[in-house]
Amino acid sequence: MTIRPELIEAFKNKRAAVFVGAGASMAAGLPSWSGLLSELVKKAEETPGVSPDWVKEYAALAKEPSKNLVLASALKDDLAHTFSKFIEHRFGNDTLEPTAIHRALVDLPAQFFITTNYDQLLERAYAEKFSGKKSLSTFTFRQVGQAASCLFRNKPFVLHVHGDATTEPDRVVLTEKDYRLLIHNEAGFQSLLQTLLTTFTLVLVGTSLNDMDIRLLLGFIHSSFHGKTPTHY
């Protein structure tokens, strides 16, 4: 595989970072976004108080990708507290091990990592690399001030743009309402995201430019800056 000279130069100049999607964690046994919805449908089937008729409706919606956001919203509302407990157990499980992908990523001279994943496998891979003597600072969209401080000090960090199952399982981003609130109501997050995506070259791993979450994020930046951003790979 040939690596573009511009990308090599970006890493040399400390102007490159990595965007990590669900595909990177699937080898560790974690689901894709659609896979997560299927697991939540099964959880709804096992949860007392959830109508069997609604479970059948959820199962039908799960087969229609265009209805995934509708399904996500319904499941999150119907499962209520069970939802956050499931997210914490599924993605914050201490037994999860980093994959070869995570280990390769933390070997890159990236300034930071942005991830839509709820897990902390990147952080575990980094700690493993340094035998626990160093750690990656971890932030969610609610901690943009701390993330900006790390950026200013050239200290590597992970920004969990959809939340962290370990620290705030009840605040993860899953539904269309969650996405819209994140993009349009979190002013600090908007400002930080603009800085990161308009001044650094991103390498996308485990995701694609066709994924809904990537389209929403990059679409917001494109509309704000009319496409005048670095090339992302």
mmCIF file of N, CA, C and O in Angstrom, residues 169-219:
data_model
loop_
_atom_site.group_PDB
_atom_site.id
_atom_site.type_symbol
_atom_site.label_atom_id
_atom_site.label_comp_id
_atom_site.label_asym_id
_atom_site.label_seq_id
_atom_site.Cartn_x
_atom_site.Cartn_y
_atom_site.Cartn_z
ATOM 1 N N PRO A 169 -22.398 5.932 30.967
ATOM 2 C CA PRO A 169 -23.187 5.085 30.058
ATOM 3 C C PRO A 169 -24.571 5.622 29.755
ATOM 4 O O PRO A 169 -25.157 5.280 28.726
ATOM 5 N N ASP A 170 -25.089 6.466 30.620
ATOM 6 C CA ASP A 170 -26.436 7.016 30.402
ATOM 7 C C ASP A 170 -26.422 8.231 29.477
ATOM 8 O O ASP A 170 -27.488 8.729 29.100
ATOM 9 N N ARG A 171 -25.240 8.697 29.081
ATOM 10 C CA ARG A 171 -25.149 9.900 28.244
ATOM 11 C C ARG A 171 -24.624 9.605 26.842
ATOM 12 O O ARG A 171 -24.303 10.535 26.110
ATOM 13 N N VAL A 172 -24.535 8.330 26.455
ATOM 14 C CA VAL A 172 -23.998 8.027 25.129
ATOM 15 C C VAL A 172 -24.956 8.499 24.041
ATOM 16 O O VAL A 172 -26.165 8.585 24.239
ATOM 17 N N VAL A 173 -24.386 8.814 22.889
ATOM 18 C CA VAL A 173 -25.151 9.307 21.738
ATOM 19 C C VAL A 173 -25.560 8.119 20.870
ATOM 20 O O VAL A 173 -24.709 7.346 20.426
ATOM 21 N N LEU A 174 -26.858 7.972 20.641
ATOM 22 C CA LEU A 174 -27.347 6.858 19.827
ATOM 23 C C LEU A 174 -28.474 7.268 18.890
ATOM 24 O O LEU A 174 -28.520 6.838 17.739
ATOM 25 N N THR A 175 -29.371 8.128 19.351
ATOM 26 C CA THR A 175 -30.560 8.473 18.576
ATOM 27 C C THR A 175 -30.333 9.735 17.735
ATOM 28 O O THR A 175 -29.356 10.465 17.924
ATOM 29 N N GLU A 176 -31.256 9.991 16.814
ATOM 30 C CA GLU A 176 -31.156 11.204 15.994
ATOM 31 C C GLU A 176 -31.205 12.448 16.867
ATOM 32 O O GLU A 176 -30.480 13.421 16.629
ATOM 33 N N LYS A 177 -32.057 12.424 17.892
ATOM 34 C CA LYS A 177 -32.128 13.554 18.817
ATOM 35 C C LYS A 177 -30.790 13.769 19.495
ATOM 36 O O LYS A 177 -30.329 14.913 19.635
ATOM 37 N N ASP A 178 -30.139 12.676 19.907
ATOM 38 C CA ASP A 178 -28.813 12.774 20.528
ATOM 39 C C ASP A 178 -27.823 13.439 19.579
ATOM 40 O O ASP A 178 -27.044 14.316 19.968
ATOM 41 N N TYR A 179 -27.827 12.998 18.306
ATOM 42 C CA TYR A 179 -26.906 13.547 17.310
ATOM 43 C C TYR A 179 -27.148 15.037 17.106
ATOM 44 O O TYR A 179 -26.200 15.829 17.067
ATOM 45 N N ARG A 180 -28.404 15.406 16.971
ATOM 46 C CA ARG A 180 -28.717 16.810 16.714
ATOM 47 C C ARG A 180 -28.342 17.698 17.899
ATOM 48 O O ARG A 180 -27.828 18.802 17.716
ATOM 49 N N LEU A 181 -28.622 17.224 19.102
ATOM 50 C CA LEU A 181 -28.254 17.998 20.290
ATOM 51 C C LEU A 181 -26.740 18.151 20.379
ATOM 52 O O LEU A 181 -26.224 19.215 20.746
ATOM 53 N N LEU A 182 -26.017 17.087 20.041
ATOM 54 C CA LEU A 182 -24.562 17.124 20.099
ATOM 55 C C LEU A 182 -23.997 18.150 19.127
ATOM 56 O O LEU A 182 -23.137 18.966 19.479
ATOM 57 N N ILE A 183 -24.500 18.116 17.900
ATOM 58 C CA ILE A 183 -23.962 18.994 16.860
ATOM 59 C C ILE A 183 -24.391 20.445 17.036
ATOM 60 O O ILE A 183 -23.617 21.375 16.820
ATOM 61 N N HIS A 184 -25.635 20.661 17.464
ATOM 62 C CA HIS A 184 -26.180 22.016 17.456
ATOM 63 C C HIS A 184 -26.310 22.684 18.826
ATOM 64 O O HIS A 184 -26.433 23.910 18.890
ATOM 65 N N ASN A 185 -26.284 21.925 19.906
ATOM 66 C CA ASN A 185 -26.505 22.517 21.228
ATOM 67 C C ASN A 185 -25.262 22.578 22.118
ATOM 68 O O ASN A 185 -25.274 23.277 23.120
ATOM 69 N N GLU A 186 -24.242 21.823 21.768
ATOM 70 C CA GLU A 186 -23.022 21.811 22.578
ATOM 71 C C GLU A 186 -22.013 22.791 21.968
ATOM 72 O O GLU A 186 -21.169 22.419 21.147
ATOM 73 N N ALA A 187 -22.087 24.042 22.372
ATOM 74 C CA ALA A 187 -21.254 25.096 21.756
ATOM 75 C C ALA A 187 -19.764 24.822 21.915
ATOM 76 O O ALA A 187 -18.981 25.022 20.982
ATOM 77 N N GLY A 188 -19.359 24.378 23.105
ATOM 78 C CA GLY A 188 -17.940 24.090 23.337
ATOM 79 C C GLY A 188 -17.448 22.964 22.447
ATOM 80 O O GLY A 188 -16.341 23.020 21.896
ATOM 81 N N PHE A 189 -18.281 21.945 22.302
ATOM 82 C CA PHE A 189 -17.929 20.818 21.442
ATOM 83 C C PHE A 189 -17.828 21.275 19.993
ATOM 84 O O PHE A 189 -16.913 20.886 19.268
ATOM 85 N N GLN A 190 -18.769 22.104 19.547
ATOM 86 C CA GLN A 190 -18.732 22.624 18.189
ATOM 87 C C GLN A 190 -17.407 23.336 17.919
ATOM 88 O O GLN A 190 -16.758 23.127 16.895
ATOM 89 N N SER A 191 -17.014 24.186 18.862
ATOM 90 C CA SER A 191 -15.787 24.969 18.700
ATOM 91 C C SER A 191 -14.556 24.071 18.626
ATOM 92 O O SER A 191 -13.684 24.250 17.764
ATOM 93 N N LEU A 192 -14.484 23.086 19.533
ATOM 94 C CA LEU A 192 -13.335 22.178 19.533
ATOM 95 C C LEU A 192 -13.315 21.345 18.254
ATOM 96 O O LEU A 192 -12.258 21.164 17.637
ATOM 97 N N LEU A 193 -14.471 20.846 17.856
ATOM 98 C CA LEU A 193 -14.542 20.025 16.654
ATOM 99 C C LEU A 193 -14.113 20.809 15.426
ATOM 100 O O LEU A 193 -13.400 20.297 14.554
ATOM 101 N N GLN A 194 -14.534 22.053 15.351
ATOM 102 C CA GLN A 194 -14.109 22.912 14.244
ATOM 103 C C GLN A 194 -12.587 23.031 14.205
ATOM 104 O O GLN A 194 -11.971 22.934 13.151
ATOM 105 N N THR A 195 -11.992 23.241 15.359
ATOM 106 C CA THR A 195 -10.535 23.368 15.434
ATOM 107 C C THR A 195 -9.841 22.091 14.984
ATOM 108 O O THR A 195 -8.904 22.122 14.180
ATOM 109 N N LEU A 196 -10.318 20.956 15.503
ATOM 110 C CA LEU A 196 -9.668 19.682 15.197
ATOM 111 C C LEU A 196 -9.799 19.303 13.727
ATOM 112 O O LEU A 196 -8.829 18.872 13.095
ATOM 113 N N LEU A 197 -10.996 19.465 13.170
ATOM 114 C CA LEU A 197 -11.236 19.002 11.807
ATOM 115 C C LEU A 197 -10.802 19.986 10.734
ATOM 116 O O LEU A 197 -10.719 19.623 9.566
ATOM 117 N N THR A 198 -10.525 21.218 11.120
ATOM 118 C CA THR A 198 -10.107 22.199 10.124
ATOM 119 C C THR A 198 -8.617 22.512 10.191
ATOM 120 O O THR A 198 -8.094 23.207 9.315
ATOM 121 N N THR A 199 -7.920 22.010 11.180
ATOM 122 C CA THR A 199 -6.481 22.286 11.287
ATOM 123 C C THR A 199 -5.626 21.025 11.307
ATOM 124 O O THR A 199 -4.397 21.110 11.229
ATOM 125 N N PHE A 200 -6.258 19.847 11.392
ATOM 126 C CA PHE A 200 -5.519 18.591 11.395
ATOM 127 C C PHE A 200 -6.025 17.675 10.290
ATOM 128 O O PHE A 200 -7.214 17.686 9.949
ATOM 129 N N THR A 201 -5.119 16.896 9.731
ATOM 130 C CA THR A 201 -5.482 15.855 8.774
ATOM 131 C C THR A 201 -5.898 14.619 9.555
ATOM 132 O O THR A 201 -5.186 14.175 10.458
ATOM 133 N N LEU A 202 -7.050 14.054 9.214
ATOM 134 C CA LEU A 202 -7.541 12.870 9.904
ATOM 135 C C LEU A 202 -7.386 11.626 9.044
ATOM 136 O O LEU A 202 -7.652 11.659 7.841
ATOM 137 N N VAL A 203 -6.982 10.537 9.678
ATOM 138 C CA VAL A 203 -6.994 9.218 9.051
ATOM 139 C C VAL A 203 -8.175 8.465 9.640
ATOM 140 O O VAL A 203 -8.256 8.285 10.859
ATOM 141 N N LEU A 204 -9.115 8.049 8.791
ATOM 142 C CA LEU A 204 -10.311 7.348 9.251
ATOM 143 C C LEU A 204 -10.054 5.848 9.272
ATOM 144 O O LEU A 204 -9.660 5.272 8.253
ATOM 145 N N VAL A 205 -10.268 5.225 10.416
ATOM 146 C CA VAL A 205 -10.038 3.791 10.584
ATOM 147 C C VAL A 205 -11.301 3.145 11.155
ATOM 148 O O VAL A 205 -11.864 3.635 12.134
ATOM 149 N N GLY A 206 -11.739 2.063 10.537
ATOM 150 C CA GLY A 206 -12.913 1.362 11.052
ATOM 151 C C GLY A 206 -14.211 2.079 10.766
ATOM 152 O O GLY A 206 -15.226 1.821 11.400
ATOM 153 N N THR A 207 -14.190 2.964 9.793
ATOM 154 C CA THR A 207 -15.391 3.704 9.403
ATOM 155 C C THR A 207 -15.230 4.131 7.963
ATOM 156 O O THR A 207 -14.225 3.809 7.324
ATOM 157 N N SER A 208 -16.198 4.849 7.427
ATOM 158 C CA SER A 208 -16.088 5.344 6.050
ATOM 159 C C SER A 208 -16.845 6.655 5.932
ATOM 160 O O SER A 208 -17.648 7.015 6.797
ATOM 161 N N LEU A 209 -16.585 7.343 4.843
ATOM 162 C CA LEU A 209 -17.245 8.630 4.621
ATOM 163 C C LEU A 209 -18.726 8.463 4.317
ATOM 164 O O LEU A 209 -19.459 9.438 4.223
ATOM 165 N N ASN A 210 -19.176 7.206 4.166
ATOM 166 C CA ASN A 210 -20.589 6.952 3.924
ATOM 167 C C ASN A 210 -21.366 6.707 5.208
ATOM 168 O O ASN A 210 -22.594 6.644 5.194
ATOM 169 N N ASP A 211 -20.666 6.546 6.340
ATOM 170 C CA ASP A 211 -21.338 6.287 7.610
ATOM 171 C C ASP A 211 -22.093 7.535 8.066
ATOM 172 O O ASP A 211 -21.621 8.663 7.901
ATOM 173 N N MET A 212 -23.250 7.305 8.680
ATOM 174 C CA MET A 212 -24.117 8.413 9.072
ATOM 175 C C MET A 212 -23.412 9.371 10.023
ATOM 176 O O MET A 212 -23.491 10.591 9.874
ATOM 177 N N ASP A 213 -22.716 8.827 11.043
ATOM 178 C CA ASP A 213 -22.100 9.707 12.026
ATOM 179 C C ASP A 213 -21.000 10.558 11.414
ATOM 180 O O ASP A 213 -20.845 11.737 11.743
ATOM 181 N N ILE A 214 -20.237 9.982 10.475
ATOM 182 C CA ILE A 214 -19.196 10.746 9.797
ATOM 183 C C ILE A 214 -19.819 11.827 8.918
ATOM 184 O O ILE A 214 -19.358 12.968 8.886
ATOM 185 N N ARG A 215 -20.882 11.486 8.216
ATOM 186 C CA ARG A 215 -21.551 12.479 7.364
ATOM 187 C C ARG A 215 -22.084 13.645 8.179
ATOM 188 O O ARG A 215 -21.977 14.806 7.757
ATOM 189 N N LEU A 216 -22.650 13.362 9.345
ATOM 190 C CA LEU A 216 -23.176 14.438 10.191
ATOM 191 C C LEU A 216 -22.052 15.343 10.685
ATOM 192 O O LEU A 216 -22.166 16.569 10.654
ATOM 193 N N LEU A 217 -20.950 14.740 11.131
ATOM 194 C CA LEU A 217 -19.841 15.529 11.665
ATOM 195 C C LEU A 217 -19.160 16.357 10.580
ATOM 196 O O LEU A 217 -18.973 17.566 10.720
ATOM 197 N N LEU A 218 -18.787 15.705 9.480
ATOM 198 C CA LEU A 218 -18.095 16.424 8.419
ATOM 199 C C LEU A 218 -19.028 17.385 7.688
ATOM 200 O O LEU A 218 -18.594 18.430 7.216
ATOM 201 N N GLY A 219 -20.314 17.027 7.622
ATOM 202 C CA GLY A 219 -21.279 17.923 6.997
ATOM 203 C C GLY A 219 -21.396 19.229 7.760
ATOM 204 O O GLY A 219 -21.503 20.310 7.174
#
